[in-house]
mmCIF file of C-alpha atoms in Angstrom:
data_model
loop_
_atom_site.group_PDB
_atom_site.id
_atom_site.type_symbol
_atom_site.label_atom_id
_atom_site.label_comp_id
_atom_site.label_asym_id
_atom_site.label_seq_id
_atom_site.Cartn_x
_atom_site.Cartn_y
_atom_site.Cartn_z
ATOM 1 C CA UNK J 535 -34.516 -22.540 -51.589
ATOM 2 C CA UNK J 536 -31.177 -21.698 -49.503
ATOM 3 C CA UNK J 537 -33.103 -18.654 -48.501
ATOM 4 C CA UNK J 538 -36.239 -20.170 -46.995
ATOM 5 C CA UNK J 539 -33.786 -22.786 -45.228
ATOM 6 C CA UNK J 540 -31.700 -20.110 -43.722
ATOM 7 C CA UNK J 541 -34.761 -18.905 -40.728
ATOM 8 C CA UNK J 542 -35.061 -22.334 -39.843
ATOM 9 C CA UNK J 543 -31.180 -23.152 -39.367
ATOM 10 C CA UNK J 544 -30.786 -19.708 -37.493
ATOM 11 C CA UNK J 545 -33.808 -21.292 -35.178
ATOM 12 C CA UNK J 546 -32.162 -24.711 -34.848
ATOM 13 C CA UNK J 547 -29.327 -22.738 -33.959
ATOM 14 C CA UNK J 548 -31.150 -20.223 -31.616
ATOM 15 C CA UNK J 549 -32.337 -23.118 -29.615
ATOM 16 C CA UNK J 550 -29.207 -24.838 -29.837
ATOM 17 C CA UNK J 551 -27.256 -22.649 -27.684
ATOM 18 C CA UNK J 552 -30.160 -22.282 -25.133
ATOM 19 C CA UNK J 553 -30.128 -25.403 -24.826
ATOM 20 C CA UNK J 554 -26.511 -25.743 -24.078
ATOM 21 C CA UNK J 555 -26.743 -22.906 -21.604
ATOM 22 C CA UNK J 556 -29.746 -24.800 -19.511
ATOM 23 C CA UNK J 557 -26.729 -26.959 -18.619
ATOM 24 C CA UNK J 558 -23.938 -24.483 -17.871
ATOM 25 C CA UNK J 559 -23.407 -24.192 -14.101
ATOM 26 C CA UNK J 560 -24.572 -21.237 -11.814
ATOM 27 C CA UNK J 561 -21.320 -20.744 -10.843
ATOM 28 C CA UNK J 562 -20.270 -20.303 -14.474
ATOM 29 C CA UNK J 563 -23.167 -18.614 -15.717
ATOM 30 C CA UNK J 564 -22.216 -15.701 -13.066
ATOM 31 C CA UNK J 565 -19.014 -14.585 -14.835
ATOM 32 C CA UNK J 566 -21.085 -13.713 -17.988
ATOM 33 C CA UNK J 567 -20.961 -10.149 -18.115
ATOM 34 C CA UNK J 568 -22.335 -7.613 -20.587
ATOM 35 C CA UNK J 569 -19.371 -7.867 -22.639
ATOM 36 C CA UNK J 570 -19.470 -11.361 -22.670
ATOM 37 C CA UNK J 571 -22.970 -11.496 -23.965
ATOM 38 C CA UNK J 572 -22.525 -9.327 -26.638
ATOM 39 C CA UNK J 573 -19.458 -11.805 -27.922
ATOM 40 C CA UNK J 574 -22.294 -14.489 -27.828
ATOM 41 C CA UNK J 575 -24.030 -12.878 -29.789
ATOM 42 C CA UNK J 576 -22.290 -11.138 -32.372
ATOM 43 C CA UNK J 577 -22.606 -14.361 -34.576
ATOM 44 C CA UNK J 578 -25.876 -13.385 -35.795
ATOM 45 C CA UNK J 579 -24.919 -10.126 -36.758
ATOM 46 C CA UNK J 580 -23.616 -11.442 -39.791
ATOM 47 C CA UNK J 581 -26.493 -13.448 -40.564
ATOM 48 C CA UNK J 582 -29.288 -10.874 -39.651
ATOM 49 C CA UNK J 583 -27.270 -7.340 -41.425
ATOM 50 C CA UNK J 584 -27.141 -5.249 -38.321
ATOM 51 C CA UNK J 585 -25.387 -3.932 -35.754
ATOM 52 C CA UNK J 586 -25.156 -4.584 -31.744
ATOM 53 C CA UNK J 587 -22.571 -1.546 -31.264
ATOM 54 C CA UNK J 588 -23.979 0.802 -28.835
ATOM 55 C CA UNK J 589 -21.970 4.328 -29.175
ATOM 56 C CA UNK J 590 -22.298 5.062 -25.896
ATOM 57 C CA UNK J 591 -21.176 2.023 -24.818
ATOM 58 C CA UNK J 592 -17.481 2.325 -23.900
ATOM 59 C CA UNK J 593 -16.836 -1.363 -23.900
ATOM 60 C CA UNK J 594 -17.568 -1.315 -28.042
ATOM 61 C CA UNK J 595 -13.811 -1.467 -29.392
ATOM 62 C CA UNK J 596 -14.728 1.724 -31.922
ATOM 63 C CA UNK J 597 -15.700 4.114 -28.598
ATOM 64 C CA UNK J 598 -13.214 2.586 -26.340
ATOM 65 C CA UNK J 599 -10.433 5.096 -25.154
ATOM 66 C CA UNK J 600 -9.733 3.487 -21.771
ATOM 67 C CA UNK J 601 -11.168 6.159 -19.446
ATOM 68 C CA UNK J 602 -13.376 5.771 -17.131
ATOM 69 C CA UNK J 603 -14.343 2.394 -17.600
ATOM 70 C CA UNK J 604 -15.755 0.152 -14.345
ATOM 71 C CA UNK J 605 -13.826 -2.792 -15.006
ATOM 72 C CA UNK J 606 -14.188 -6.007 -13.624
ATOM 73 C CA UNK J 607 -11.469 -7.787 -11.424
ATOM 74 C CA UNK J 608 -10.077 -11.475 -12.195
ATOM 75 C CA UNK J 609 -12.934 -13.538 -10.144
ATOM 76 C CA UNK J 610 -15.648 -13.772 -10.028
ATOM 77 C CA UNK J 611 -17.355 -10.182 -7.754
ATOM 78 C CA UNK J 612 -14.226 -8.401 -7.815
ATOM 79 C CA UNK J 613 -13.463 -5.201 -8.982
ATOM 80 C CA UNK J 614 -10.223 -3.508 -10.536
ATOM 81 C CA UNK J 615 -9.313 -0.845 -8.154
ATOM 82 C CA UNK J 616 -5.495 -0.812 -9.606
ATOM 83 C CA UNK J 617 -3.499 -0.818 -12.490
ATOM 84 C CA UNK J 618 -0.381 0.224 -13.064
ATOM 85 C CA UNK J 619 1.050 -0.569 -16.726
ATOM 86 C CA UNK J 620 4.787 -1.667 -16.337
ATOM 87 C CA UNK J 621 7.119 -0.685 -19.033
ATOM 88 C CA UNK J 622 9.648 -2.816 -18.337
ATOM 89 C CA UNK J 623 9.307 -5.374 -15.645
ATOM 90 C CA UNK J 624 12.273 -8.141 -14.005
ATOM 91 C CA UNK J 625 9.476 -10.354 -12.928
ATOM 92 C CA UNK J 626 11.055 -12.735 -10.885
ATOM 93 C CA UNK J 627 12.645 -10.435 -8.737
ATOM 94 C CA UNK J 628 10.092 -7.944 -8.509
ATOM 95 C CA UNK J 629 7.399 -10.620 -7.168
ATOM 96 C CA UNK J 630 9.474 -12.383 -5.002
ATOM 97 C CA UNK J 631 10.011 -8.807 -3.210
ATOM 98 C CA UNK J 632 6.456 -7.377 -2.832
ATOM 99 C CA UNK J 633 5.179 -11.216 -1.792
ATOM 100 C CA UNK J 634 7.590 -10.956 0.903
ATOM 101 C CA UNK J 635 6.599 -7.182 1.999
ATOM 102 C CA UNK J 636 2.859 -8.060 1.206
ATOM 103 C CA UNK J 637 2.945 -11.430 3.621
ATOM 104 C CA UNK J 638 4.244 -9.261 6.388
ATOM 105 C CA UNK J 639 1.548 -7.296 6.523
ATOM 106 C CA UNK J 640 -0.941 -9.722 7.954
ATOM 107 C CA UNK J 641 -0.780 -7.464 11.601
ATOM 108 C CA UNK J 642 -1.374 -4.226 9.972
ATOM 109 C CA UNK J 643 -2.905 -2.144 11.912
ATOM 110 C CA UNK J 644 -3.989 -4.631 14.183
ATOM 111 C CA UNK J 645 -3.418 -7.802 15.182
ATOM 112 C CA UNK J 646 -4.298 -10.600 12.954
ATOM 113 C CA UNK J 647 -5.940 -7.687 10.456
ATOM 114 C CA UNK J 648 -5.309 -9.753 7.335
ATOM 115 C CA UNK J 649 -4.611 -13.665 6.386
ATOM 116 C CA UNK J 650 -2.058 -13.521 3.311
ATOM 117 C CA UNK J 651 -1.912 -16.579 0.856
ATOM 118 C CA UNK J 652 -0.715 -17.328 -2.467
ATOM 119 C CA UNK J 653 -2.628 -19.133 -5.286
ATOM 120 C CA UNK J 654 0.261 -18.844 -7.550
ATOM 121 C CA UNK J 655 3.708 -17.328 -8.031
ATOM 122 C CA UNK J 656 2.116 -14.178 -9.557
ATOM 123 C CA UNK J 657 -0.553 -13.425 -6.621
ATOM 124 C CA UNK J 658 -0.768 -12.552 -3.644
ATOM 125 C CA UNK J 659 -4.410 -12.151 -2.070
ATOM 126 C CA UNK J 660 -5.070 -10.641 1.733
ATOM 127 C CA UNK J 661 -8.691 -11.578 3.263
ATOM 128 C CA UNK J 662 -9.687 -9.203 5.570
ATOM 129 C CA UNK J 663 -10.365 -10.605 9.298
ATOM 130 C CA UNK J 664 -14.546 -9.766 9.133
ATOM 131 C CA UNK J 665 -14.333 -11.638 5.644
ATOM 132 C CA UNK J 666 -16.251 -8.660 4.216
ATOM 133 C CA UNK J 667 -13.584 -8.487 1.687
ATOM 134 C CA UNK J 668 -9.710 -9.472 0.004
ATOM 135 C CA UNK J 669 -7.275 -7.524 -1.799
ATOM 136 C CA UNK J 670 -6.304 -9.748 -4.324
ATOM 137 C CA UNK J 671 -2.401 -8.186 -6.102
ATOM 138 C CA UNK J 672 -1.249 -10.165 -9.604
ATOM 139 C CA UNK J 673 1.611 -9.287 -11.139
ATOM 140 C CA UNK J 674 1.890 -9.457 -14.688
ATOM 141 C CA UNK J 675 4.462 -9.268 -17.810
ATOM 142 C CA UNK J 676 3.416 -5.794 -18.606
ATOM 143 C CA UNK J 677 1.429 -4.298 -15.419
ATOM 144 C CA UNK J 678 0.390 -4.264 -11.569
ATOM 145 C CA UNK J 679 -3.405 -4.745 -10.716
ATOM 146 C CA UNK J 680 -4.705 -4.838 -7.640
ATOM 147 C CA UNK J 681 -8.974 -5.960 -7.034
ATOM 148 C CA UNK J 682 -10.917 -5.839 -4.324
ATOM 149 C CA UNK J 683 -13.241 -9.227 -3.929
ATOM 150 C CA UNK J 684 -16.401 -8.231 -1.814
ATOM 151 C CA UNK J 685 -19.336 -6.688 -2.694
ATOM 152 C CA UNK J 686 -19.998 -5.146 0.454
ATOM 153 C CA UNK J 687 -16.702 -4.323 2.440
ATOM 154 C CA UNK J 688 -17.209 -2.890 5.632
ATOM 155 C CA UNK J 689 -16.083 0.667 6.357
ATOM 156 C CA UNK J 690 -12.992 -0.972 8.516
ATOM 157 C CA UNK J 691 -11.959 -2.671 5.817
ATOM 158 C CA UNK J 692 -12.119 -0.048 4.102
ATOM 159 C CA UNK J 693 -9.976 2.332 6.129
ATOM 160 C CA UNK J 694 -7.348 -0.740 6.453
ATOM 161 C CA UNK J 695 -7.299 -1.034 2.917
ATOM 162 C CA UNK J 696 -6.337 1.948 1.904
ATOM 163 C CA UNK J 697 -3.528 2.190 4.739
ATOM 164 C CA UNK J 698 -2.339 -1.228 2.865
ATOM 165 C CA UNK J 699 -2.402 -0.389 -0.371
ATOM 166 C CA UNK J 700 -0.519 3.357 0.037
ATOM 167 C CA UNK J 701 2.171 0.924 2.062
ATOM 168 C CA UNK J 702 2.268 -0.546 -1.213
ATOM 169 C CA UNK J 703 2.066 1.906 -3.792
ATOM 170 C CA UNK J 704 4.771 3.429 -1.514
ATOM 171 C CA UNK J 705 7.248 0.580 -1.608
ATOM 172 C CA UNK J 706 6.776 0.663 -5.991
ATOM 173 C CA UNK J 707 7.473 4.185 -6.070
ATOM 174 C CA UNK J 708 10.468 3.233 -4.120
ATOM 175 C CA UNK J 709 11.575 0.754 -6.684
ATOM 176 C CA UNK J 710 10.720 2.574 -9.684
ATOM 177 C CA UNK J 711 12.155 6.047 -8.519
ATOM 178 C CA UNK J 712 14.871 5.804 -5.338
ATOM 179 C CA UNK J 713 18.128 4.881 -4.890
ATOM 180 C CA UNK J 714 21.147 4.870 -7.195
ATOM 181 C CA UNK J 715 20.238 2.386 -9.565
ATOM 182 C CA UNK J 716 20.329 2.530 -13.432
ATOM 183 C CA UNK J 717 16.571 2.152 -15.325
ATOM 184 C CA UNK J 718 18.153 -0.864 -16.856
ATOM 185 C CA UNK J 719 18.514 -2.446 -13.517
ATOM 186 C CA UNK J 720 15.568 -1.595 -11.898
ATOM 187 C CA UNK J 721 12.621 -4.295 -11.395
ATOM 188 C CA UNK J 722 9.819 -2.121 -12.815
ATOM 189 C CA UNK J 723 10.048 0.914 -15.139
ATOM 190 C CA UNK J 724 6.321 2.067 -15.716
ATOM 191 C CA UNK J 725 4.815 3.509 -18.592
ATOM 192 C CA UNK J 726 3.539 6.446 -16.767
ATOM 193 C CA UNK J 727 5.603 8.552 -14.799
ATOM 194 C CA UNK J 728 2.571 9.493 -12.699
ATOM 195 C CA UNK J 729 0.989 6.152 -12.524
ATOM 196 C CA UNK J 730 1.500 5.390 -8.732
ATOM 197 C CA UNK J 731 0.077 8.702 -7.798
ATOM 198 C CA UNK J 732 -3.020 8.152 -10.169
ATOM 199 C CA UNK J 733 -3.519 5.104 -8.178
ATOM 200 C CA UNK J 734 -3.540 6.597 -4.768
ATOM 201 C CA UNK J 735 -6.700 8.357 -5.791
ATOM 202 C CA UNK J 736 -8.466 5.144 -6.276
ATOM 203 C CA UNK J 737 -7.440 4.046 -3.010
ATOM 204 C CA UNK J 738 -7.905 7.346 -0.761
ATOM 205 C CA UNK J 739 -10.424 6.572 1.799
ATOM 206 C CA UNK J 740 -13.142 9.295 2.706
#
């Protein structure tokens, strides 16, 4: 009896969740990517006996090494261009700093280039002046990531990007690496000794 019940409730439940989905917002329904789907999903494999894992899939946990994967940024149509794992991080100090340097950069190269804000103590985003796209910077507990919000950035912004971000990457390798200062004392210590200079391939232009 449980048996012949158990189709029907998987139905019920089926048409549940569509249902609930009809109602979800656009702008929610955008954020859903294929990783997210498969998390909706993965309570029927229980039910049904099988599998969703794809093995060449690198976002399945089992394949996953953390190469080479195109990962999404924090909103919605961004894109992780950065990430730079922090070993040790004095947070505080260490945002307040690149803020400062990042808000000053609103002229580079040109004139009224960039307009800096801040949603919150731990970002700092720069829209580009033709609003084809922003360089969004968080900084958390254990790393650095920097996304790039625009899904069709023009080749200036581009070019300016890249001269903004190497500023960057150029002031951390200050503060990880220069001056007489013991590790203990630094602001960031980073996992990866070469981590800064990995990063300035992702952000070469041409």
């Amino acid at each position: 009896m449980i048996r012949t019940q158990r189709p029907i409730l998987l139905l019920l439940i089926f048409f549940f969740i569509t249902a609930i989905h009809a109602f979800i917002p656009l702008h929610q329904t955008q954020k859903t990517s294929r990783h997210h789907r498969k998390h909706n999903l993965a309570f029927f494999d229980g039910w049904f006996g099988f599998n969703n894992k794809d093995p060449q899939d690198p976002s399945d946990s089992d394949n996953f090494d953390g190469k080479d994967v195109d990962v999404d940024g924090i909103y919605t149509g961004s894109k992780r261009i950065i990430t730079i794992p922090a070993k040790t991080m004095k947070s505080g100090g260490l945002r307040l700093y690149c803020s400062l340097y990042l808000m000053g950069l609103q002229n580079t190269p040109e004139k009224n280039s960039w307009k800096a804000s801040q949603s919150d103590s731990s970002e700092v985003n720069l829209r580009y002046s033709d609003l084809s796209g922003s360089i969004i910077i968080r900084f958390n507990d254990d790393a650095i990531v920097v996304d790039r919000l625009g899904s069709l950035p023009s080749m200036k912004y581009l070019m300016h990007e890249s001269m903004i971000l190497n500023g960057f990457l150029d002031e951390l390798h200050s503060i990880v690496y220069e001056g007489d200062i013991s590790t203990e004392n630094r602001l960031l210590t980073l996992v990866d000794s070469d981590a800064i200079e990995k990063a300035r391939d992702a952000v070469s232009f041409g």
